[in-house]
GROMACS .gro file of C-alpha atoms in nm:
model
  439
    1UNK     CA    1   6.343  20.371 -17.877
    2UNK     CA    2   6.717  20.349 -17.897
    3UNK     CA    3   6.940  20.117 -17.699
    4UNK     CA    4   7.294  20.215 -17.664
    5UNK     CA    5   7.605  19.995 -17.649
    6UNK     CA    6   8.018  20.003 -17.699
    7UNK     CA    7   8.144  19.898 -18.001
    8UNK     CA    8   8.492  19.736 -17.975
    9UNK     CA    9   8.793  19.732 -18.190
   10UNK     CA   10   9.068  19.503 -18.088
   11UNK     CA   11   9.281  19.745 -17.911
   12UNK     CA   12   8.989  19.945 -17.831
   13UNK     CA   13   8.930  20.253 -17.678
   14UNK     CA   14   9.147  20.437 -17.431
   15UNK     CA   15   9.091  20.435 -17.059
   16UNK     CA   16   8.877  20.733 -17.042
   17UNK     CA   17   8.766  20.831 -16.701
   18UNK     CA   18   8.878  20.561 -16.450
   19UNK     CA   19   8.715  20.564 -16.113
   20UNK     CA   20   8.940  20.710 -15.839
   21UNK     CA   21   8.897  20.405 -15.627
   22UNK     CA   22   9.057  20.165 -15.919
   23UNK     CA   23   9.300  20.401 -15.997
   24UNK     CA   24   9.459  20.409 -15.628
   25UNK     CA   25   9.789  20.249 -15.598
   26UNK     CA   26   9.951  20.243 -15.260
   27UNK     CA   27  10.250  20.087 -15.160
   28UNK     CA   28  10.238  19.696 -15.162
   29UNK     CA   29  10.183  19.551 -14.805
   30UNK     CA   30  10.461  19.442 -14.648
   31UNK     CA   31  10.631  19.142 -14.730
   32UNK     CA   32  10.745  18.896 -14.426
   33UNK     CA   33  11.028  18.647 -14.443
   34UNK     CA   34  10.847  18.373 -14.311
   35UNK     CA   35  10.613  18.156 -14.550
   36UNK     CA   36  10.316  18.328 -14.729
   37UNK     CA   37  10.082  18.067 -14.637
   38UNK     CA   38  10.136  18.146 -14.280
   39UNK     CA   39  10.104  18.500 -14.273
   40UNK     CA   40   9.776  18.691 -14.191
   41UNK     CA   41   9.549  18.779 -14.468
   42UNK     CA   42   9.635  19.173 -14.414
   43UNK     CA   43   9.970  19.120 -14.469
   44UNK     CA   44   9.978  18.970 -14.817
   45UNK     CA   45  10.155  19.138 -15.078
   46UNK     CA   46   9.846  19.239 -15.264
   47UNK     CA   47   9.789  19.614 -15.415
   48UNK     CA   48   9.514  19.810 -15.453
   49UNK     CA   49   9.518  19.758 -15.810
   50UNK     CA   50   9.661  19.525 -16.088
   51UNK     CA   51  10.062  19.543 -16.094
   52UNK     CA   52  10.178  19.727 -16.393
   53UNK     CA   53  10.493  19.504 -16.547
   54UNK     CA   54  10.681  19.618 -16.812
   55UNK     CA   55  10.807  19.437 -17.121
   56UNK     CA   56  11.191  19.467 -17.078
   57UNK     CA   57  11.456  19.271 -17.274
   58UNK     CA   58  11.516  19.085 -16.935
   59UNK     CA   59  11.168  18.955 -16.907
   60UNK     CA   60  11.113  18.853 -17.259
   61UNK     CA   61  11.462  18.662 -17.223
   62UNK     CA   62  11.314  18.487 -16.916
   63UNK     CA   63  11.003  18.408 -17.104
   64UNK     CA   64  11.228  18.239 -17.393
   65UNK     CA   65  11.410  18.006 -17.122
   66UNK     CA   66  11.096  17.850 -17.058
   67UNK     CA   67  11.049  17.722 -17.410
   68UNK     CA   68  11.013  17.328 -17.396
   69UNK     CA   69  10.885  17.341 -17.043
   70UNK     CA   70  10.569  17.143 -16.974
   71UNK     CA   71  10.322  17.370 -16.775
   72UNK     CA   72  10.120  17.253 -16.452
   73UNK     CA   73   9.740  17.193 -16.595
   74UNK     CA   74   9.538  17.538 -16.563
   75UNK     CA   75   9.288  17.407 -16.312
   76UNK     CA   76   9.167  17.157 -16.423
   77UNK     CA   77   8.819  17.257 -16.409
   78UNK     CA   78   8.595  17.003 -16.578
   79UNK     CA   79   8.780  16.662 -16.667
   80UNK     CA   80   8.478  16.420 -16.633
   81UNK     CA   81   8.247  16.430 -16.911
   82UNK     CA   82   7.901  16.365 -16.796
   83UNK     CA   83   7.569  16.419 -16.989
   84UNK     CA   84   7.522  16.734 -16.748
   85UNK     CA   85   7.880  16.895 -16.805
   86UNK     CA   86   7.839  16.809 -17.150
   87UNK     CA   87   7.521  17.010 -17.174
   88UNK     CA   88   7.600  17.270 -16.943
   89UNK     CA   89   7.919  17.379 -17.174
   90UNK     CA   90   7.665  17.397 -17.471
   91UNK     CA   91   7.455  17.634 -17.239
   92UNK     CA   92   7.766  17.826 -17.173
   93UNK     CA   93   7.793  17.913 -17.554
   94UNK     CA   94   7.426  17.908 -17.663
   95UNK     CA   95   7.470  17.588 -17.875
   96UNK     CA   96   7.141  17.432 -17.962
   97UNK     CA   97   7.243  17.092 -18.138
   98UNK     CA   98   7.066  16.813 -17.989
   99UNK     CA   99   7.340  16.585 -18.048
  100UNK     CA  100   7.543  16.759 -17.784
  101UNK     CA  101   7.245  16.826 -17.525
  102UNK     CA  102   6.948  16.568 -17.574
  103UNK     CA  103   7.030  16.214 -17.420
  104UNK     CA  104   6.731  16.062 -17.603
  105UNK     CA  105   6.861  16.246 -17.958
  106UNK     CA  106   7.200  16.087 -17.871
  107UNK     CA  107   7.072  15.731 -17.808
  108UNK     CA  108   6.941  15.689 -18.131
  109UNK     CA  109   7.222  15.875 -18.308
  110UNK     CA  110   7.506  15.707 -18.487
  111UNK     CA  111   7.735  15.763 -18.190
  112UNK     CA  112   7.477  15.555 -17.967
  113UNK     CA  113   7.504  15.851 -17.733
  114UNK     CA  114   7.535  16.228 -17.671
  115UNK     CA  115   7.859  16.338 -17.786
  116UNK     CA  116   8.056  16.641 -17.647
  117UNK     CA  117   8.096  16.962 -17.814
  118UNK     CA  118   8.408  16.970 -18.039
  119UNK     CA  119   8.525  17.252 -17.807
  120UNK     CA  120   8.429  17.062 -17.468
  121UNK     CA  121   8.791  17.030 -17.371
  122UNK     CA  122   8.818  17.425 -17.334
  123UNK     CA  123   8.627  17.309 -17.013
  124UNK     CA  124   8.978  17.129 -16.886
  125UNK     CA  125   9.174  17.446 -16.928
  126UNK     CA  126   9.159  17.741 -17.197
  127UNK     CA  127   9.511  17.704 -17.411
  128UNK     CA  128   9.665  18.039 -17.478
  129UNK     CA  129   9.539  18.181 -17.169
  130UNK     CA  130   9.778  18.419 -16.992
  131UNK     CA  131   9.978  18.242 -16.718
  132UNK     CA  132  10.334  18.238 -16.739
  133UNK     CA  133  10.633  18.449 -16.770
  134UNK     CA  134  10.623  18.843 -16.804
  135UNK     CA  135  10.489  18.914 -16.459
  136UNK     CA  136  10.261  19.214 -16.412
  137UNK     CA  137  10.213  19.230 -16.807
  138UNK     CA  138   9.835  19.204 -16.915
  139UNK     CA  139   9.736  18.933 -17.165
  140UNK     CA  140   9.504  18.878 -17.391
  141UNK     CA  141   9.388  18.541 -17.522
  142UNK     CA  142   9.432  18.606 -17.911
  143UNK     CA  143   9.364  18.247 -18.073
  144UNK     CA  144   9.367  17.879 -18.110
  145UNK     CA  145   9.427  17.588 -18.357
  146UNK     CA  146   9.271  17.275 -18.305
  147UNK     CA  147   9.324  16.922 -18.482
  148UNK     CA  148   9.047  16.685 -18.341
  149UNK     CA  149   9.114  16.349 -18.330
  150UNK     CA  150   8.829  16.168 -18.121
  151UNK     CA  151   8.492  16.262 -17.981
  152UNK     CA  152   8.439  16.305 -17.627
  153UNK     CA  153   8.165  16.067 -17.456
  154UNK     CA  154   7.992  16.076 -17.115
  155UNK     CA  155   8.207  15.858 -16.895
  156UNK     CA  156   8.537  15.997 -17.047
  157UNK     CA  157   8.776  16.170 -16.844
  158UNK     CA  158   9.002  16.417 -17.005
  159UNK     CA  159   9.390  16.515 -16.919
  160UNK     CA  160   9.620  16.719 -17.104
  161UNK     CA  161  10.011  16.769 -17.148
  162UNK     CA  162  10.075  17.150 -17.225
  163UNK     CA  163  10.407  17.298 -17.297
  164UNK     CA  164  10.551  17.620 -17.404
  165UNK     CA  165  10.670  17.652 -17.753
  166UNK     CA  166  10.751  18.001 -17.875
  167UNK     CA  167  10.781  18.362 -17.765
  168UNK     CA  168  10.774  18.638 -18.055
  169UNK     CA  169  10.816  19.029 -18.023
  170UNK     CA  170  10.584  19.269 -18.231
  171UNK     CA  171  10.467  19.613 -18.206
  172UNK     CA  172  10.119  19.736 -18.190
  173UNK     CA  173   9.937  20.092 -18.208
  174UNK     CA  174   9.735  19.953 -17.918
  175UNK     CA  175  10.038  19.976 -17.690
  176UNK     CA  176  10.355  19.942 -17.872
  177UNK     CA  177  10.585  19.681 -17.766
  178UNK     CA  178  10.414  19.357 -17.728
  179UNK     CA  179  10.503  18.989 -17.661
  180UNK     CA  180  10.306  18.674 -17.846
  181UNK     CA  181  10.346  18.363 -17.656
  182UNK     CA  182  10.273  17.998 -17.773
  183UNK     CA  183  10.172  17.694 -17.599
  184UNK     CA  184  10.083  17.354 -17.735
  185UNK     CA  185   9.901  17.058 -17.574
  186UNK     CA  186   9.740  16.717 -17.632
  187UNK     CA  187   9.423  16.650 -17.482
  188UNK     CA  188   9.395  16.235 -17.411
  189UNK     CA  189   9.095  16.033 -17.279
  190UNK     CA  190   9.153  15.777 -17.004
  191UNK     CA  191   9.239  15.508 -17.225
  192UNK     CA  192   9.538  15.774 -17.321
  193UNK     CA  193   9.388  15.806 -17.667
  194UNK     CA  194   9.431  16.154 -17.842
  195UNK     CA  195   9.146  16.351 -17.866
  196UNK     CA  196   9.284  16.687 -17.957
  197UNK     CA  197   9.603  16.872 -18.035
  198UNK     CA  198   9.588  17.237 -17.998
  199UNK     CA  199   9.798  17.539 -18.028
  200UNK     CA  200   9.713  17.841 -17.874
  201UNK     CA  201   9.855  18.183 -17.825
  202UNK     CA  202   9.792  18.504 -17.624
  203UNK     CA  203   9.918  18.857 -17.664
  204UNK     CA  204  10.115  19.028 -17.371
  205UNK     CA  205  10.078  19.441 -17.328
  206UNK     CA  206  10.171  19.690 -17.087
  207UNK     CA  207   9.882  19.828 -16.884
  208UNK     CA  208   9.992  20.169 -16.864
  209UNK     CA  209  10.105  20.204 -17.234
  210UNK     CA  210   9.780  20.053 -17.368
  211UNK     CA  211   9.582  20.320 -17.125
  212UNK     CA  212   9.788  20.614 -17.223
  213UNK     CA  213   9.802  20.540 -17.591
  214UNK     CA  214   9.422  20.571 -17.607
  215UNK     CA  215   9.403  20.439 -17.961
  216UNK     CA  216   9.022  20.384 -17.952
  217UNK     CA  217   8.939  20.683 -17.726
  218UNK     CA  218   8.679  20.809 -17.996
  219UNK     CA  219   8.505  20.477 -18.021
  220UNK     CA  220   8.137  20.562 -18.088
  221UNK     CA  221   7.845  20.391 -17.905
  222UNK     CA  222   7.622  20.184 -18.134
  223UNK     CA  223   7.251  20.285 -18.103
  224UNK     CA  224   7.022  19.980 -18.140
  225UNK     CA  225   6.683  20.066 -18.317
  226UNK     CA  226   6.399  19.836 -18.187
  227UNK     CA  227   6.402  19.665 -18.552
  228UNK     CA  228   6.759  19.580 -18.526
  229UNK     CA  229   6.711  19.393 -18.197
  230UNK     CA  230   6.404  19.227 -18.345
  231UNK     CA  231   6.635  19.099 -18.630
  232UNK     CA  232   6.901  18.960 -18.393
  233UNK     CA  233   6.606  18.797 -18.142
  234UNK     CA  234   6.478  18.646 -18.475
  235UNK     CA  235   6.838  18.481 -18.576
  236UNK     CA  236   6.882  18.378 -18.236
  237UNK     CA  237   6.531  18.226 -18.208
  238UNK     CA  238   6.555  18.042 -18.565
  239UNK     CA  239   6.895  17.923 -18.516
  240UNK     CA  240   6.778  17.544 -18.469
  241UNK     CA  241   6.590  17.562 -18.767
  242UNK     CA  242   6.940  17.584 -18.986
  243UNK     CA  243   7.083  17.274 -18.783
  244UNK     CA  244   7.169  17.027 -19.056
  245UNK     CA  245   7.132  16.733 -18.765
  246UNK     CA  246   7.039  16.362 -18.900
  247UNK     CA  247   7.022  16.510 -19.276
  248UNK     CA  248   7.320  16.379 -19.410
  249UNK     CA  249   7.535  16.653 -19.593
  250UNK     CA  250   7.712  16.470 -19.888
  251UNK     CA  251   8.064  16.597 -19.997
  252UNK     CA  252   7.938  16.579 -20.362
  253UNK     CA  253   7.660  16.838 -20.284
  254UNK     CA  254   7.889  17.119 -20.148
  255UNK     CA  255   8.015  17.396 -20.390
  256UNK     CA  256   8.300  17.620 -20.331
  257UNK     CA  257   8.199  17.947 -20.262
  258UNK     CA  258   7.863  17.882 -20.103
  259UNK     CA  259   7.797  18.035 -19.777
  260UNK     CA  260   7.728  17.863 -19.441
  261UNK     CA  261   7.421  18.001 -19.269
  262UNK     CA  262   7.520  18.270 -19.007
  263UNK     CA  263   7.415  18.246 -18.639
  264UNK     CA  264   7.426  18.526 -18.412
  265UNK     CA  265   7.522  18.614 -18.057
  266UNK     CA  266   7.451  18.933 -17.863
  267UNK     CA  267   7.398  19.171 -17.763
  268UNK     CA  268   7.666  19.071 -17.546
  269UNK     CA  269   7.581  19.068 -17.174
  270UNK     CA  270   7.697  18.957 -16.840
  271UNK     CA  271   7.443  18.659 -16.873
  272UNK     CA  272   7.650  18.538 -17.142
  273UNK     CA  273   7.993  18.592 -17.001
  274UNK     CA  274   7.898  18.464 -16.656
  275UNK     CA  275   7.720  18.165 -16.843
  276UNK     CA  276   8.052  18.097 -17.011
  277UNK     CA  277   8.221  18.084 -16.671
  278UNK     CA  278   7.970  17.843 -16.546
  279UNK     CA  279   7.962  17.615 -16.849
  280UNK     CA  280   8.363  17.545 -16.791
  281UNK     CA  281   8.329  17.488 -16.436
  282UNK     CA  282   8.525  17.795 -16.362
  283UNK     CA  283   8.491  17.997 -15.988
  284UNK     CA  284   8.714  18.042 -15.702
  285UNK     CA  285   8.571  18.182 -15.408
  286UNK     CA  286   8.662  18.269 -15.051
  287UNK     CA  287   8.952  18.061 -14.911
  288UNK     CA  288   9.022  17.879 -15.214
  289UNK     CA  289   9.067  18.232 -15.394
  290UNK     CA  290   9.266  18.414 -15.132
  291UNK     CA  291   9.501  18.097 -15.092
  292UNK     CA  292   9.573  18.137 -15.503
  293UNK     CA  293   9.621  18.514 -15.452
  294UNK     CA  294   9.863  18.442 -15.161
  295UNK     CA  295  10.079  18.204 -15.411
  296UNK     CA  296  10.060  18.422 -15.704
  297UNK     CA  297  10.026  18.775 -15.564
  298UNK     CA  298  10.084  18.945 -15.902
  299UNK     CA  299   9.788  18.798 -16.058
  300UNK     CA  300   9.522  18.932 -15.807
  301UNK     CA  301   9.504  19.267 -15.600
  302UNK     CA  302   9.251  19.430 -15.340
  303UNK     CA  303   8.987  19.602 -15.515
  304UNK     CA  304   8.849  19.917 -15.323
  305UNK     CA  305   8.539  19.883 -15.552
  306UNK     CA  306   8.498  19.567 -15.374
  307UNK     CA  307   8.562  19.702 -15.022
  308UNK     CA  308   8.941  19.525 -15.046
  309UNK     CA  309   8.805  19.194 -15.167
  310UNK     CA  310   9.048  19.007 -15.378
  311UNK     CA  311   8.990  19.005 -15.712
  312UNK     CA  312   9.176  18.846 -16.046
  313UNK     CA  313   9.348  19.079 -16.263
  314UNK     CA  314   9.143  18.942 -16.565
  315UNK     CA  315   8.830  19.092 -16.390
  316UNK     CA  316   8.795  19.342 -16.652
  317UNK     CA  317   8.573  19.116 -16.807
  318UNK     CA  318   8.309  19.217 -16.575
  319UNK     CA  319   8.432  19.557 -16.417
  320UNK     CA  320   8.436  19.834 -16.673
  321UNK     CA  321   8.694  20.038 -16.461
  322UNK     CA  322   8.932  19.763 -16.459
  323UNK     CA  323   8.868  19.700 -16.841
  324UNK     CA  324   8.976  20.093 -16.904
  325UNK     CA  325   9.289  20.032 -16.730
  326UNK     CA  326   9.414  19.817 -16.997
  327UNK     CA  327   9.279  20.028 -17.284
  328UNK     CA  328   8.971  19.845 -17.342
  329UNK     CA  329   8.636  20.082 -17.340
  330UNK     CA  330   8.420  19.843 -17.137
  331UNK     CA  331   8.342  19.501 -17.032
  332UNK     CA  332   8.424  19.239 -17.290
  333UNK     CA  333   8.370  18.853 -17.369
  334UNK     CA  334   8.619  18.572 -17.316
  335UNK     CA  335   8.801  18.480 -17.598
  336UNK     CA  336   8.782  18.101 -17.597
  337UNK     CA  337   8.390  18.163 -17.595
  338UNK     CA  338   8.399  18.336 -17.949
  339UNK     CA  339   8.603  18.078 -18.076
  340UNK     CA  340   8.363  17.808 -17.939
  341UNK     CA  341   8.086  18.015 -18.104
  342UNK     CA  342   8.274  17.994 -18.478
  343UNK     CA  343   8.317  17.605 -18.414
  344UNK     CA  344   7.915  17.597 -18.346
  345UNK     CA  345   7.897  17.799 -18.677
  346UNK     CA  346   8.045  17.486 -18.869
  347UNK     CA  347   7.899  17.189 -18.644
  348UNK     CA  348   7.548  17.329 -18.730
  349UNK     CA  349   7.603  17.348 -19.101
  350UNK     CA  350   7.794  16.993 -19.156
  351UNK     CA  351   7.546  16.778 -18.964
  352UNK     CA  352   7.597  16.476 -18.721
  353UNK     CA  353   7.764  16.278 -19.007
  354UNK     CA  354   8.013  16.553 -19.025
  355UNK     CA  355   8.338  16.529 -18.848
  356UNK     CA  356   8.500  16.898 -18.746
  357UNK     CA  357   8.884  16.794 -18.820
  358UNK     CA  358   9.049  17.109 -18.763
  359UNK     CA  359   8.938  17.454 -18.680
  360UNK     CA  360   9.144  17.768 -18.642
  361UNK     CA  361   9.053  18.088 -18.493
  362UNK     CA  362   9.222  18.437 -18.455
  363UNK     CA  363   9.083  18.741 -18.236
  364UNK     CA  364   9.148  19.085 -18.321
  365UNK     CA  365   8.885  19.310 -18.207
  366UNK     CA  366   8.732  19.332 -17.861
  367UNK     CA  367   8.376  19.225 -17.806
  368UNK     CA  368   8.225  19.447 -17.538
  369UNK     CA  369   7.906  19.445 -17.341
  370UNK     CA  370   7.655  19.514 -17.600
  371UNK     CA  371   7.813  19.433 -17.899
  372UNK     CA  372   7.653  19.164 -18.146
  373UNK     CA  373   7.884  18.903 -18.292
  374UNK     CA  374   7.762  18.766 -18.644
  375UNK     CA  375   7.956  18.441 -18.705
  376UNK     CA  376   7.991  18.385 -19.091
  377UNK     CA  377   8.161  18.135 -19.332
  378UNK     CA  378   8.190  18.009 -19.683
  379UNK     CA  379   8.343  17.680 -19.872
  380UNK     CA  380   8.681  17.763 -19.970
  381UNK     CA  381   8.765  17.421 -20.149
  382UNK     CA  382   8.696  17.067 -20.174
  383UNK     CA  383   8.948  16.761 -20.201
  384UNK     CA  384   9.018  16.416 -20.133
  385UNK     CA  385   9.289  16.341 -19.911
  386UNK     CA  386   9.424  15.949 -19.808
  387UNK     CA  387   9.075  15.859 -19.904
  388UNK     CA  388   8.891  16.121 -19.672
  389UNK     CA  389   8.620  16.350 -19.846
  390UNK     CA  390   8.721  16.704 -19.709
  391UNK     CA  391   8.599  17.056 -19.723
  392UNK     CA  392   8.776  17.363 -19.624
  393UNK     CA  393   8.577  17.671 -19.478
  394UNK     CA  394   8.664  18.018 -19.427
  395UNK     CA  395   8.494  18.143 -19.082
  396UNK     CA  396   8.505  18.490 -18.951
  397UNK     CA  397   8.321  18.697 -18.689
  398UNK     CA  398   8.215  19.055 -18.729
  399UNK     CA  399   8.014  19.270 -18.517
  400UNK     CA  400   7.696  19.488 -18.561
  401UNK     CA  401   7.902  19.758 -18.735
  402UNK     CA  402   8.035  19.500 -19.002
  403UNK     CA  403   8.388  19.520 -18.852
  404UNK     CA  404   8.576  19.208 -18.865
  405UNK     CA  405   8.651  19.085 -18.494
  406UNK     CA  406   8.797  18.749 -18.566
  407UNK     CA  407   8.955  18.721 -18.891
  408UNK     CA  408   9.154  18.456 -19.077
  409UNK     CA  409   8.957  18.192 -18.931
  410UNK     CA  410   8.947  17.831 -19.126
  411UNK     CA  411   8.787  17.494 -19.072
  412UNK     CA  412   8.844  17.138 -19.211
  413UNK     CA  413   8.531  16.925 -19.190
  414UNK     CA  414   8.528  16.534 -19.316
  415UNK     CA  415   8.190  16.495 -19.477
  416UNK     CA  416   8.036  16.169 -19.612
  417UNK     CA  417   8.066  16.060 -20.009
  418UNK     CA  418   7.881  15.881 -20.250
  419UNK     CA  419   8.176  15.770 -20.417
  420UNK     CA  420   8.258  15.423 -20.222
  421UNK     CA  421   8.643  15.477 -20.265
  422UNK     CA  422   8.620  15.710 -19.995
  423UNK     CA  423   8.633  15.628 -19.629
  424UNK     CA  424   8.349  15.584 -19.396
  425UNK     CA  425   8.413  15.716 -19.050
  426UNK     CA  426   8.311  15.771 -18.708
  427UNK     CA  427   8.600  16.050 -18.590
  428UNK     CA  428   8.901  16.222 -18.723
  429UNK     CA  429   9.130  15.964 -18.558
  430UNK     CA  430   9.258  15.808 -18.886
  431UNK     CA  431   9.409  16.137 -19.012
  432UNK     CA  432   9.657  16.358 -18.897
  433UNK     CA  433   9.669  16.685 -19.087
  434UNK     CA  434   9.974  16.791 -18.915
  435UNK     CA  435   9.818  17.105 -18.779
  436UNK     CA  436   9.812  17.305 -18.438
  437UNK     CA  437  10.179  17.298 -18.438
  438UNK     CA  438  10.401  17.572 -18.396
  439UNK     CA  439  10.578  17.652 -18.688
   0.00000   0.00000   0.00000
């Protein structure tokens, strides 16, 4: 038996055949001069399809004027770390490490408690997510650079300060003119101690241009054989056997060029994408959703496929017709989810005694429903800095066709050393690499 799925390249296939319902674009509903919050729901300025904005010189200039501004928090969604929210985040990314999910394991660990997965602050808000400037212009999460300082434990409460730091213009074969937007954020705990510093970025594309260019209109469907699926399932089911855990990985035992045991996520399904939303505490419904749509009508629309129900413009992660409206051949994963998978690749390898100090991920190709993502890495170099024994890794993700979907990734890990001149540390607070900043 053969199993068929779309393969996705980051710019992906053209719109193809889009449902007539999703393509209908009636004139926006009439605006009233009175407060939008006081208007009946059927009088809101919500179109029957996402607004198709343009990247103009004026819009780019307006976005650049926002550089230096602090943004209101996205959400926040999950601020309080508990054994449940920490474990549920791991469920959303498929992480099996007992240090992040098993209370008894954590109690007897070197930390005396479960600690959160290093990417847990994503549950507060996704850094680099499209949410400022360039109205009506679609955006895709494109990458993050994290420098980590302290572990999050049950009982901690996370806050963040986020600011706009950069706007760049580029061109692409996918949509022509595009804009890259950058934000920086610092996450802190309830003691006002720095947890992480993050640089996030997204790309902005005109929906119509991406759809009409059709760069990936000839993308072929991948046909999985039963043997291929068996191999994927075996890798998933045996992943926990490669978790270093309490076995200490010493700096001296690491060799440059050695490969990390890969991990696999896929074939991607709605269970995976919906599970990530649940893991991040995300979900707006009914009155909560409609009030948000009234405040920000450019980010929402009345979808004919939902009988006129209000949906967010990013619903292409779950509706194929909307994905095709922005040039993607099918529904696709969430970028922060893939970034978190690559972090799990590293934490599985480094063990409980290792400390993930820095991780940078960059997404280039889409990962659509049915695609399989293999996260891979190798040791690039090892060195000592300020008394810390460090290992620098190259990390990347590739799909079932061998296409690299997340290139140019890197991670820096602090490992224990047998050299007594090196430092013993419980977190990364004593070392600042100066990463996760806009250059």
